[in-house]
Tab-separated table of C-alpha atoms in Angstrom:
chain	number	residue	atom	x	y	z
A	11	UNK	CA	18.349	25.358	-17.757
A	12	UNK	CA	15.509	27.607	-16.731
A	13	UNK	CA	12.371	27.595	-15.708
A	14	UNK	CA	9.377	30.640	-15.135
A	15	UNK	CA	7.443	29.154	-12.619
A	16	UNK	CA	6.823	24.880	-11.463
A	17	UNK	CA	3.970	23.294	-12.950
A	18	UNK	CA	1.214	21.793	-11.158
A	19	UNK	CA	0.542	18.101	-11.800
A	20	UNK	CA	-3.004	18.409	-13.367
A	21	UNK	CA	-1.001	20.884	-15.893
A	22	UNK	CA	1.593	18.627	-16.938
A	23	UNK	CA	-1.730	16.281	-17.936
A	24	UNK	CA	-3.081	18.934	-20.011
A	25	UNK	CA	-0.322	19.426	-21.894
A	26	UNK	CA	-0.711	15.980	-22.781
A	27	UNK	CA	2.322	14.506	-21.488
A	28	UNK	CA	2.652	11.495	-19.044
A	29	UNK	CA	5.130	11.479	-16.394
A	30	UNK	CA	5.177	7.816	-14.374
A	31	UNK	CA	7.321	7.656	-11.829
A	32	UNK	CA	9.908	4.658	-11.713
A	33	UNK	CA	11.586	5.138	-8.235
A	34	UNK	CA	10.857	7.074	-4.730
A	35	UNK	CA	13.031	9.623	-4.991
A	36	UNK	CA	14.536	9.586	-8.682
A	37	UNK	CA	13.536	9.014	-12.497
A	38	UNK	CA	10.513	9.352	-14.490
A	39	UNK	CA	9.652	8.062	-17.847
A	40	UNK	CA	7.649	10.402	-20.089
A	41	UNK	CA	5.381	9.639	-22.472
A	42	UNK	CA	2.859	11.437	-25.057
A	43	UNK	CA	6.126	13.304	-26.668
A	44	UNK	CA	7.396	13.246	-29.969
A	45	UNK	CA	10.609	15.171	-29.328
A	46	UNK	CA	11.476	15.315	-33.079
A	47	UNK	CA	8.413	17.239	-33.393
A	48	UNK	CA	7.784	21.091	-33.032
A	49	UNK	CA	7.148	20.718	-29.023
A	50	UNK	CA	4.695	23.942	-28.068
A	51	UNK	CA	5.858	26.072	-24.506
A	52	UNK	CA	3.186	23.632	-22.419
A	53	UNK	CA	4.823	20.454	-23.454
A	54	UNK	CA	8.368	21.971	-23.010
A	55	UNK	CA	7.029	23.759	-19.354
A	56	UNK	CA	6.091	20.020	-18.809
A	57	UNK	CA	9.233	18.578	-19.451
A	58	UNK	CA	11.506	20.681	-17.175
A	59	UNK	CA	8.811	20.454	-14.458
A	60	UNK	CA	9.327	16.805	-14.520
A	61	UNK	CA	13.292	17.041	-14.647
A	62	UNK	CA	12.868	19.572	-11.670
A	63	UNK	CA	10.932	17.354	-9.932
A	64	UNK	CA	12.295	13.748	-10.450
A	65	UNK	CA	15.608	14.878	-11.336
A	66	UNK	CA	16.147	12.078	-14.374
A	67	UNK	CA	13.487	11.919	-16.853
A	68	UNK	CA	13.137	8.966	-19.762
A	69	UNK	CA	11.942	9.073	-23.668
A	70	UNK	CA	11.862	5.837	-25.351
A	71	UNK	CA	11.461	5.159	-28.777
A	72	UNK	CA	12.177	8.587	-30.163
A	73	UNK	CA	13.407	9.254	-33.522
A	74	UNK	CA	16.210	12.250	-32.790
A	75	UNK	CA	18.613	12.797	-35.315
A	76	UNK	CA	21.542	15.155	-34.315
A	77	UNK	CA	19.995	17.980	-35.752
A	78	UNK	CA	16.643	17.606	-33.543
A	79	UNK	CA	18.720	16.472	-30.550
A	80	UNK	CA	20.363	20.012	-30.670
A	81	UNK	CA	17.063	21.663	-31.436
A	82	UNK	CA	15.403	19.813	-28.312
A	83	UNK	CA	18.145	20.677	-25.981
A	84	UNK	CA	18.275	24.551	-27.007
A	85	UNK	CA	14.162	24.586	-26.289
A	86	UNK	CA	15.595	24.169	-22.091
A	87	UNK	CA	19.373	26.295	-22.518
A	88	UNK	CA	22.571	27.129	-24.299
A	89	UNK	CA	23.862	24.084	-25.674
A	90	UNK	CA	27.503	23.877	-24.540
A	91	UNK	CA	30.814	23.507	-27.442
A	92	UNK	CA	33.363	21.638	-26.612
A	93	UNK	CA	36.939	22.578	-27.744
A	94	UNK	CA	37.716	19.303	-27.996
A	95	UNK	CA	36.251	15.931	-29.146
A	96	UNK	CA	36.991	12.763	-30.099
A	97	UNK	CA	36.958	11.269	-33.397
A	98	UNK	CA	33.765	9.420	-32.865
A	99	UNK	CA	31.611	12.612	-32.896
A	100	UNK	CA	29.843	13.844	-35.767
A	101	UNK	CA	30.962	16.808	-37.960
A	102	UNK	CA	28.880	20.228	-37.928
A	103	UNK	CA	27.390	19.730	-34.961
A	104	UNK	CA	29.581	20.964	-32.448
A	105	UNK	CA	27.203	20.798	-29.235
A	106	UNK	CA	27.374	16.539	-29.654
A	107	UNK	CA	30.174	14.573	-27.761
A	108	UNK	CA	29.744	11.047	-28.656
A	109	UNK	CA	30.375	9.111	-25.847
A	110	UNK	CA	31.704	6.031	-27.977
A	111	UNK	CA	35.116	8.445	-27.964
A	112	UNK	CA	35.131	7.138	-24.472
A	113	UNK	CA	36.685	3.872	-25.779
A	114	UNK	CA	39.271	5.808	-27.234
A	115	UNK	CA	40.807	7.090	-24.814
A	116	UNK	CA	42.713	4.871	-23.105
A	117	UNK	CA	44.426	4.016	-26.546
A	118	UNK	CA	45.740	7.137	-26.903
A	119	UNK	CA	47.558	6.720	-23.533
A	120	UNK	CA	48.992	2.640	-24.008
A	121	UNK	CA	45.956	1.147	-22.131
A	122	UNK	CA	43.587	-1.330	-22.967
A	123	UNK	CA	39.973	-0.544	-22.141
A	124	UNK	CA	39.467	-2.481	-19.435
A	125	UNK	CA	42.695	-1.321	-17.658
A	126	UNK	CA	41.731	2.282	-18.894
A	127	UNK	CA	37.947	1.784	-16.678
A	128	UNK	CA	39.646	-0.088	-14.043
A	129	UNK	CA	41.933	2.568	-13.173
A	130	UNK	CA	39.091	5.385	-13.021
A	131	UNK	CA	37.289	2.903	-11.176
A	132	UNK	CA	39.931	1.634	-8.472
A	133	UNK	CA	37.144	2.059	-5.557
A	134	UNK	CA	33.880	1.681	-5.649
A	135	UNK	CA	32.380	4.999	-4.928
A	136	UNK	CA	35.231	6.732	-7.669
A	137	UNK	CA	32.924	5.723	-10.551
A	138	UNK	CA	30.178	8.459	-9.515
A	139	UNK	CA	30.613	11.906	-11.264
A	140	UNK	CA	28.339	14.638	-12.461
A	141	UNK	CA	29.229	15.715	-15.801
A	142	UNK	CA	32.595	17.979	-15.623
A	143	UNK	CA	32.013	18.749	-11.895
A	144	UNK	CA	35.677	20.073	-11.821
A	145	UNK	CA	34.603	23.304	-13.572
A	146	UNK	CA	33.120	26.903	-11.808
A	147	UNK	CA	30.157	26.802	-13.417
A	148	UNK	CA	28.993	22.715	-14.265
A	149	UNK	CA	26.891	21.798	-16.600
A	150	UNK	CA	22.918	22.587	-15.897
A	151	UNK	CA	21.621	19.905	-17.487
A	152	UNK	CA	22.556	16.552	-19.807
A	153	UNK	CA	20.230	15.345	-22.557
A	154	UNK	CA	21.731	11.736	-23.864
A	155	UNK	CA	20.736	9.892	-26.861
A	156	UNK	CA	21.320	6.247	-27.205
A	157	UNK	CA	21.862	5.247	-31.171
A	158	UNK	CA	23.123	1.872	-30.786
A	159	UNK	CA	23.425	-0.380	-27.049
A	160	UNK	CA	24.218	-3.726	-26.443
A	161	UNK	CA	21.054	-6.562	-26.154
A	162	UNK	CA	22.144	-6.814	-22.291
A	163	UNK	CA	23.783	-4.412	-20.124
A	164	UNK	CA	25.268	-0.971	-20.197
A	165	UNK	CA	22.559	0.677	-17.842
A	166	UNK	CA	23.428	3.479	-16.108
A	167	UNK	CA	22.356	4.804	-12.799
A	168	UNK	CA	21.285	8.564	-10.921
A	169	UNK	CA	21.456	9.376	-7.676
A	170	UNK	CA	19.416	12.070	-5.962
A	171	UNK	CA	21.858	14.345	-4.229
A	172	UNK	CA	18.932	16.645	-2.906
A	173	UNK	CA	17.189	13.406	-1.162
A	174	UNK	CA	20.313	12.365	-0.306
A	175	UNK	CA	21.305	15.167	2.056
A	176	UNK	CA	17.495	15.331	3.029
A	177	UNK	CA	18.258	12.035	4.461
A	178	UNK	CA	21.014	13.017	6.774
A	179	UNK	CA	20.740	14.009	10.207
A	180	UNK	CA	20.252	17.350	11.401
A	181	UNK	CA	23.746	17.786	12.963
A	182	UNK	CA	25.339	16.330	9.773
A	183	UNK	CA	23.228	18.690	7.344
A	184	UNK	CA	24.082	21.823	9.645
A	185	UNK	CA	27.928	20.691	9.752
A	186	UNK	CA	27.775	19.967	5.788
A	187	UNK	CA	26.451	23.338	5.535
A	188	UNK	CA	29.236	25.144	6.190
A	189	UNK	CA	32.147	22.724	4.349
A	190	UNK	CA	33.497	23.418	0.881
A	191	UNK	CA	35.967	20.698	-0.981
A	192	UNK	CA	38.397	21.094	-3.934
A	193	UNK	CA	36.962	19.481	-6.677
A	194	UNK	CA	39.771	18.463	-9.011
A	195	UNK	CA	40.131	16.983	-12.686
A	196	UNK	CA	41.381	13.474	-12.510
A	197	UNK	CA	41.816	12.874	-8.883
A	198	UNK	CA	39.852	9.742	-9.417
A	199	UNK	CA	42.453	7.949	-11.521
A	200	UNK	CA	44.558	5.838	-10.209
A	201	UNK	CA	48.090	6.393	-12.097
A	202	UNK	CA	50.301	3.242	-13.683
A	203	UNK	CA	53.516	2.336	-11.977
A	204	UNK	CA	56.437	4.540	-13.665
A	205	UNK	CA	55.691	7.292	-16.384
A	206	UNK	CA	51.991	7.567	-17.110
A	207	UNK	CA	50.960	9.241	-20.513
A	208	UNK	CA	47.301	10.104	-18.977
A	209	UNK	CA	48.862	11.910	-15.772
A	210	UNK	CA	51.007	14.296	-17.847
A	211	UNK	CA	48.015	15.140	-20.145
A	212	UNK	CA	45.384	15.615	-16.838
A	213	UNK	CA	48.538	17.787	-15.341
A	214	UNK	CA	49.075	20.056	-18.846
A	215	UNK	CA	45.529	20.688	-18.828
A	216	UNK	CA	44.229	20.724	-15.210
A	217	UNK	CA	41.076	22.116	-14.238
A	218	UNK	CA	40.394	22.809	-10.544
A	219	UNK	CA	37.562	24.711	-8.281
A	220	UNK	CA	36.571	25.107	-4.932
A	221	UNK	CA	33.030	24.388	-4.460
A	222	UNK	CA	30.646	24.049	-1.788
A	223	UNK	CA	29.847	21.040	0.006
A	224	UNK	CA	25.713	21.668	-0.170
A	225	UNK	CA	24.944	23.716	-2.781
A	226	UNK	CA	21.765	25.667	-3.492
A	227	UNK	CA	19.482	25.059	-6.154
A	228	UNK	CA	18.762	27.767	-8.199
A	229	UNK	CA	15.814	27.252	-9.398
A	230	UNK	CA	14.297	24.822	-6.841
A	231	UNK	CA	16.094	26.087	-3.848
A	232	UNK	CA	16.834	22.693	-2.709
A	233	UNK	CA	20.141	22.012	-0.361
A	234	UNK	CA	22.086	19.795	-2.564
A	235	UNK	CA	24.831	17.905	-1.212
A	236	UNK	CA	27.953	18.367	-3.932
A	237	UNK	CA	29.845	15.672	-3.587
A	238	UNK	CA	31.085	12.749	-5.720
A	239	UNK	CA	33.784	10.627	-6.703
A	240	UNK	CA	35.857	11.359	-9.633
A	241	UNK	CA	36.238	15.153	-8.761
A	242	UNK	CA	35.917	15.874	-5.224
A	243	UNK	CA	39.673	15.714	-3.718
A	244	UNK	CA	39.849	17.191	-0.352
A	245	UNK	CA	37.133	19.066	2.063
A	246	UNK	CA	38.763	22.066	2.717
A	247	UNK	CA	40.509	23.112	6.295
A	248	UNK	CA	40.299	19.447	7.289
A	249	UNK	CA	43.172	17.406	7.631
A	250	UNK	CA	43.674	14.504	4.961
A	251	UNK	CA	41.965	11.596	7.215
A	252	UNK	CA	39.644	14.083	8.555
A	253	UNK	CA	38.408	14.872	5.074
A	254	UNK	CA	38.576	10.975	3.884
A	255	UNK	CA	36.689	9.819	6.214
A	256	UNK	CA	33.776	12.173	5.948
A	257	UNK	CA	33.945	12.387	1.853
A	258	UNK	CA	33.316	8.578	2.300
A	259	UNK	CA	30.612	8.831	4.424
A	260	UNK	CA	28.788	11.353	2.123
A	261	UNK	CA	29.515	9.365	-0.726
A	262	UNK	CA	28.388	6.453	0.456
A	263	UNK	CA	24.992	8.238	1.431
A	264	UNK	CA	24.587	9.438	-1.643
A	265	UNK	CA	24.206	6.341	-3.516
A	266	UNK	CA	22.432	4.354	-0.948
A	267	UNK	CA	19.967	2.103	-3.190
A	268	UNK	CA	16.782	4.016	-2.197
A	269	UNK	CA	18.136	7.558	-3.724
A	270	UNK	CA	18.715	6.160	-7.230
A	271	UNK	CA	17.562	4.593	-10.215
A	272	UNK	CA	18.710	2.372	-12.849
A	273	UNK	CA	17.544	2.463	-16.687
A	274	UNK	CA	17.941	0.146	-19.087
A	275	UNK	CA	18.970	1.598	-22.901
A	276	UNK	CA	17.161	0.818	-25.705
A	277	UNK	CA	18.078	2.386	-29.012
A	278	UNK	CA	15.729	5.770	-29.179
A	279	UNK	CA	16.110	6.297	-25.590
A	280	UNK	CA	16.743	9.842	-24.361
A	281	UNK	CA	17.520	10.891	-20.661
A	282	UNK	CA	17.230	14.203	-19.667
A	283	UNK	CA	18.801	15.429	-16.017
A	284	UNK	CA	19.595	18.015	-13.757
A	285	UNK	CA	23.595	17.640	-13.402
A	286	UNK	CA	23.146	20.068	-10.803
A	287	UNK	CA	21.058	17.579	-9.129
A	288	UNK	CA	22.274	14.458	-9.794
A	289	UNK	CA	25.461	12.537	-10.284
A	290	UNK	CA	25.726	9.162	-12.567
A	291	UNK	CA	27.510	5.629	-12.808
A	292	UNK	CA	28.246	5.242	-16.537
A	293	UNK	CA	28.311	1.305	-17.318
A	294	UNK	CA	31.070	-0.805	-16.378
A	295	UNK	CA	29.571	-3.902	-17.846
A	296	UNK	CA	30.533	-3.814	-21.421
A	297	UNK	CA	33.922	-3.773	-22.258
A	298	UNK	CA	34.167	-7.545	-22.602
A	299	UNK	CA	31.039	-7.641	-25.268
A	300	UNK	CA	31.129	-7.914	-28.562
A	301	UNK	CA	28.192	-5.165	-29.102
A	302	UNK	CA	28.918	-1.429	-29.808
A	303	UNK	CA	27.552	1.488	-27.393
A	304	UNK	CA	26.935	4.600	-29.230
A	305	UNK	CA	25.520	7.310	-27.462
A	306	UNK	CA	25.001	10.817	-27.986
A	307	UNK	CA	25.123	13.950	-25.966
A	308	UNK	CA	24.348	17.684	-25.327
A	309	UNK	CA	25.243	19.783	-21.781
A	310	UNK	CA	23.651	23.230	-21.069
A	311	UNK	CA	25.525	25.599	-20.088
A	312	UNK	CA	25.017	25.737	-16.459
A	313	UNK	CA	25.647	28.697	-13.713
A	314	UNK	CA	28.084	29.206	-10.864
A	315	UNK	CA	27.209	26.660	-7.650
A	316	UNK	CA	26.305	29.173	-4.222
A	317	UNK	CA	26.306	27.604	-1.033
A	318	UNK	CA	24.113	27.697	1.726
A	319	UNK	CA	26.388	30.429	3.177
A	320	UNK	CA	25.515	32.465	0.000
A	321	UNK	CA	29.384	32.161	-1.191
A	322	UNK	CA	30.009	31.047	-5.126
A	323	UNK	CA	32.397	28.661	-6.332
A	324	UNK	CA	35.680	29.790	-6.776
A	325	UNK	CA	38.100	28.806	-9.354
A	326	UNK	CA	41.478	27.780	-8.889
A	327	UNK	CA	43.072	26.587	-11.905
A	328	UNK	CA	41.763	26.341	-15.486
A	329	UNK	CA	38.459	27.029	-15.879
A	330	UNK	CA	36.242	30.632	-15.730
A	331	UNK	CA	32.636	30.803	-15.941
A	332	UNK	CA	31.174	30.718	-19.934
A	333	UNK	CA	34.515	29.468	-21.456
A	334	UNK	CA	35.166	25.935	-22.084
């Protein structure tokens, strides 16, 4: 996702858009936009101010069908293909994962659902991820489309990671500045007693890059602080407690109440964030209702993470910048 230049507030009005914010530091719903429609460059300009700005931004009631949610999402990037999805996502459109293959998954592997989301959840921070953070280059962005959701629950929640590590003290930002961590597919599952189906398949395909601990936005130039809690496995040249103890303490800044926000799904709700920005808690609240969760999304292809130090990313296993 890019971006000419930031848009002042009295511009994003005359493009006729809204933007109210719903939180201090995080989220903003959006109103005034028809994103089916033909959106001219002032509306669009509008938009990624406001995902710039407030990280998370909200549609409701929007009438996206996959074609216009792949037309909307190329207006702001390169949508990203996936080589692989599940059988839940639609044919011909190759830039939508639905997420509903989510509930798949642990199927495939002898788990029930619950045990499947218990097991990537065994602590309380692990649940926090930015979309594919194991990779060189992340994601830029995430635009997700709910189709169906459940009359109560299944919100999820953003945290700010820029407001987060504006929030630490100056000795911890200056010491953060100079750490990089090993951010590593599946290190946040916890693995079944005995032979475990899903290890073997996270071990034949692992991904695995070395990233740095704040990154640099590119476009706002904002210190981010990388971390969260599926991917991130080890700060590097610390020792194993040494590195536990401080991951935790980051993590646990990161999603302190006041740097996030929670939304509730309707169907026709779209969010829109910076995964550069950001990382989310998908539900954990549904698996024992009797109401489907269908949800749709589209990634942008995103760029290589530079740290503060003015080093990039560097990959270690499985994955190179642009191929998925």
């Amino acid at each position: 996702m890019t971006t000419d230049s930031p848009m002042t507030d009295e511009a994003v009005r005359e493009a006729g858009v809204e933007v109210k914010p719903v939180a201090g530091h995080i989220g903003a719903e959006i109103s005034g936009v028809d994103l089916a429609s033909h959106l001219d460059d002032t509306v669009v300009a509008a938009i990624r101010a406001a995902v710039l700005r407030w990280k998370v931004v909200f549609f409701r009631g929007q009438r996206l069908d996959h074609t216009g949610h792949v037309t909307f999402a190329r207006r702001f990037g390169e949508p990203v293909v996936l080589p692989r999805r599940g059988k839940a996502s639609p044919p011909g459109f190759p830039e939508i994962e639905t997420t509903a293959d989510r509930l798949e998954l642990g199927g495939r592997f002898g788990m029930e659902h619950d045990e499947w989301l218990r097991r990537r959840r065994h602590t309380l921070l692990r649940g926090w991820h930015c979309d594919h953070g194991a990779r060189v280059d992340p994601p830029a962005a995430t635009i997700l489309r709910a189709e169906t959701v459940p009359p109560y629950g299944g919100d999820t929640t953003w945290s700010n990671l820029a407001a987060a590590y504006a929030g630490l003290s100056a000795p911890l930002r200056e010491f953060a500045d100079g750490l990089r961590a090993e951010h590593r597919l599946g290190v946040g599952y916890q693995p079944r007693p005995g032979d475990d189906a899903y290890v073997r398949h996270l071990l034949d395909r692992q991904v695995a890059t070395l990233h740095p601990l704040v990154r640099v936005h590119p476009e706002t130039g904002e210190r981010v602080l990388y971390v969260n809690g599926y991917y991130v496995e080890q700060i590097a040249g610390l020792s194993r407690p040494e590195s536990g103890a401080i991951l935790d303490l980051l993590l646990e800044q990161a999603v302190r109440p006041e740097y996030t926000v929670r939304f509730r799904w309707e169907p026709g709700s779209v969010a829109f964030w910076d995964n550069r920005a950001t990382m989310h808690l998908a539900p954990g609240d549904t698996a024992h209702l009797d109401h489907p969760r269908i949800m749709h999304r589209v990634m942008l292809a995103g760029d290589v993470p530079v740290g503060v130090d003015g080093r990039a990313s560097e990959p270690i296993t499985g994955t190179a910048p642009g191929r998925w």
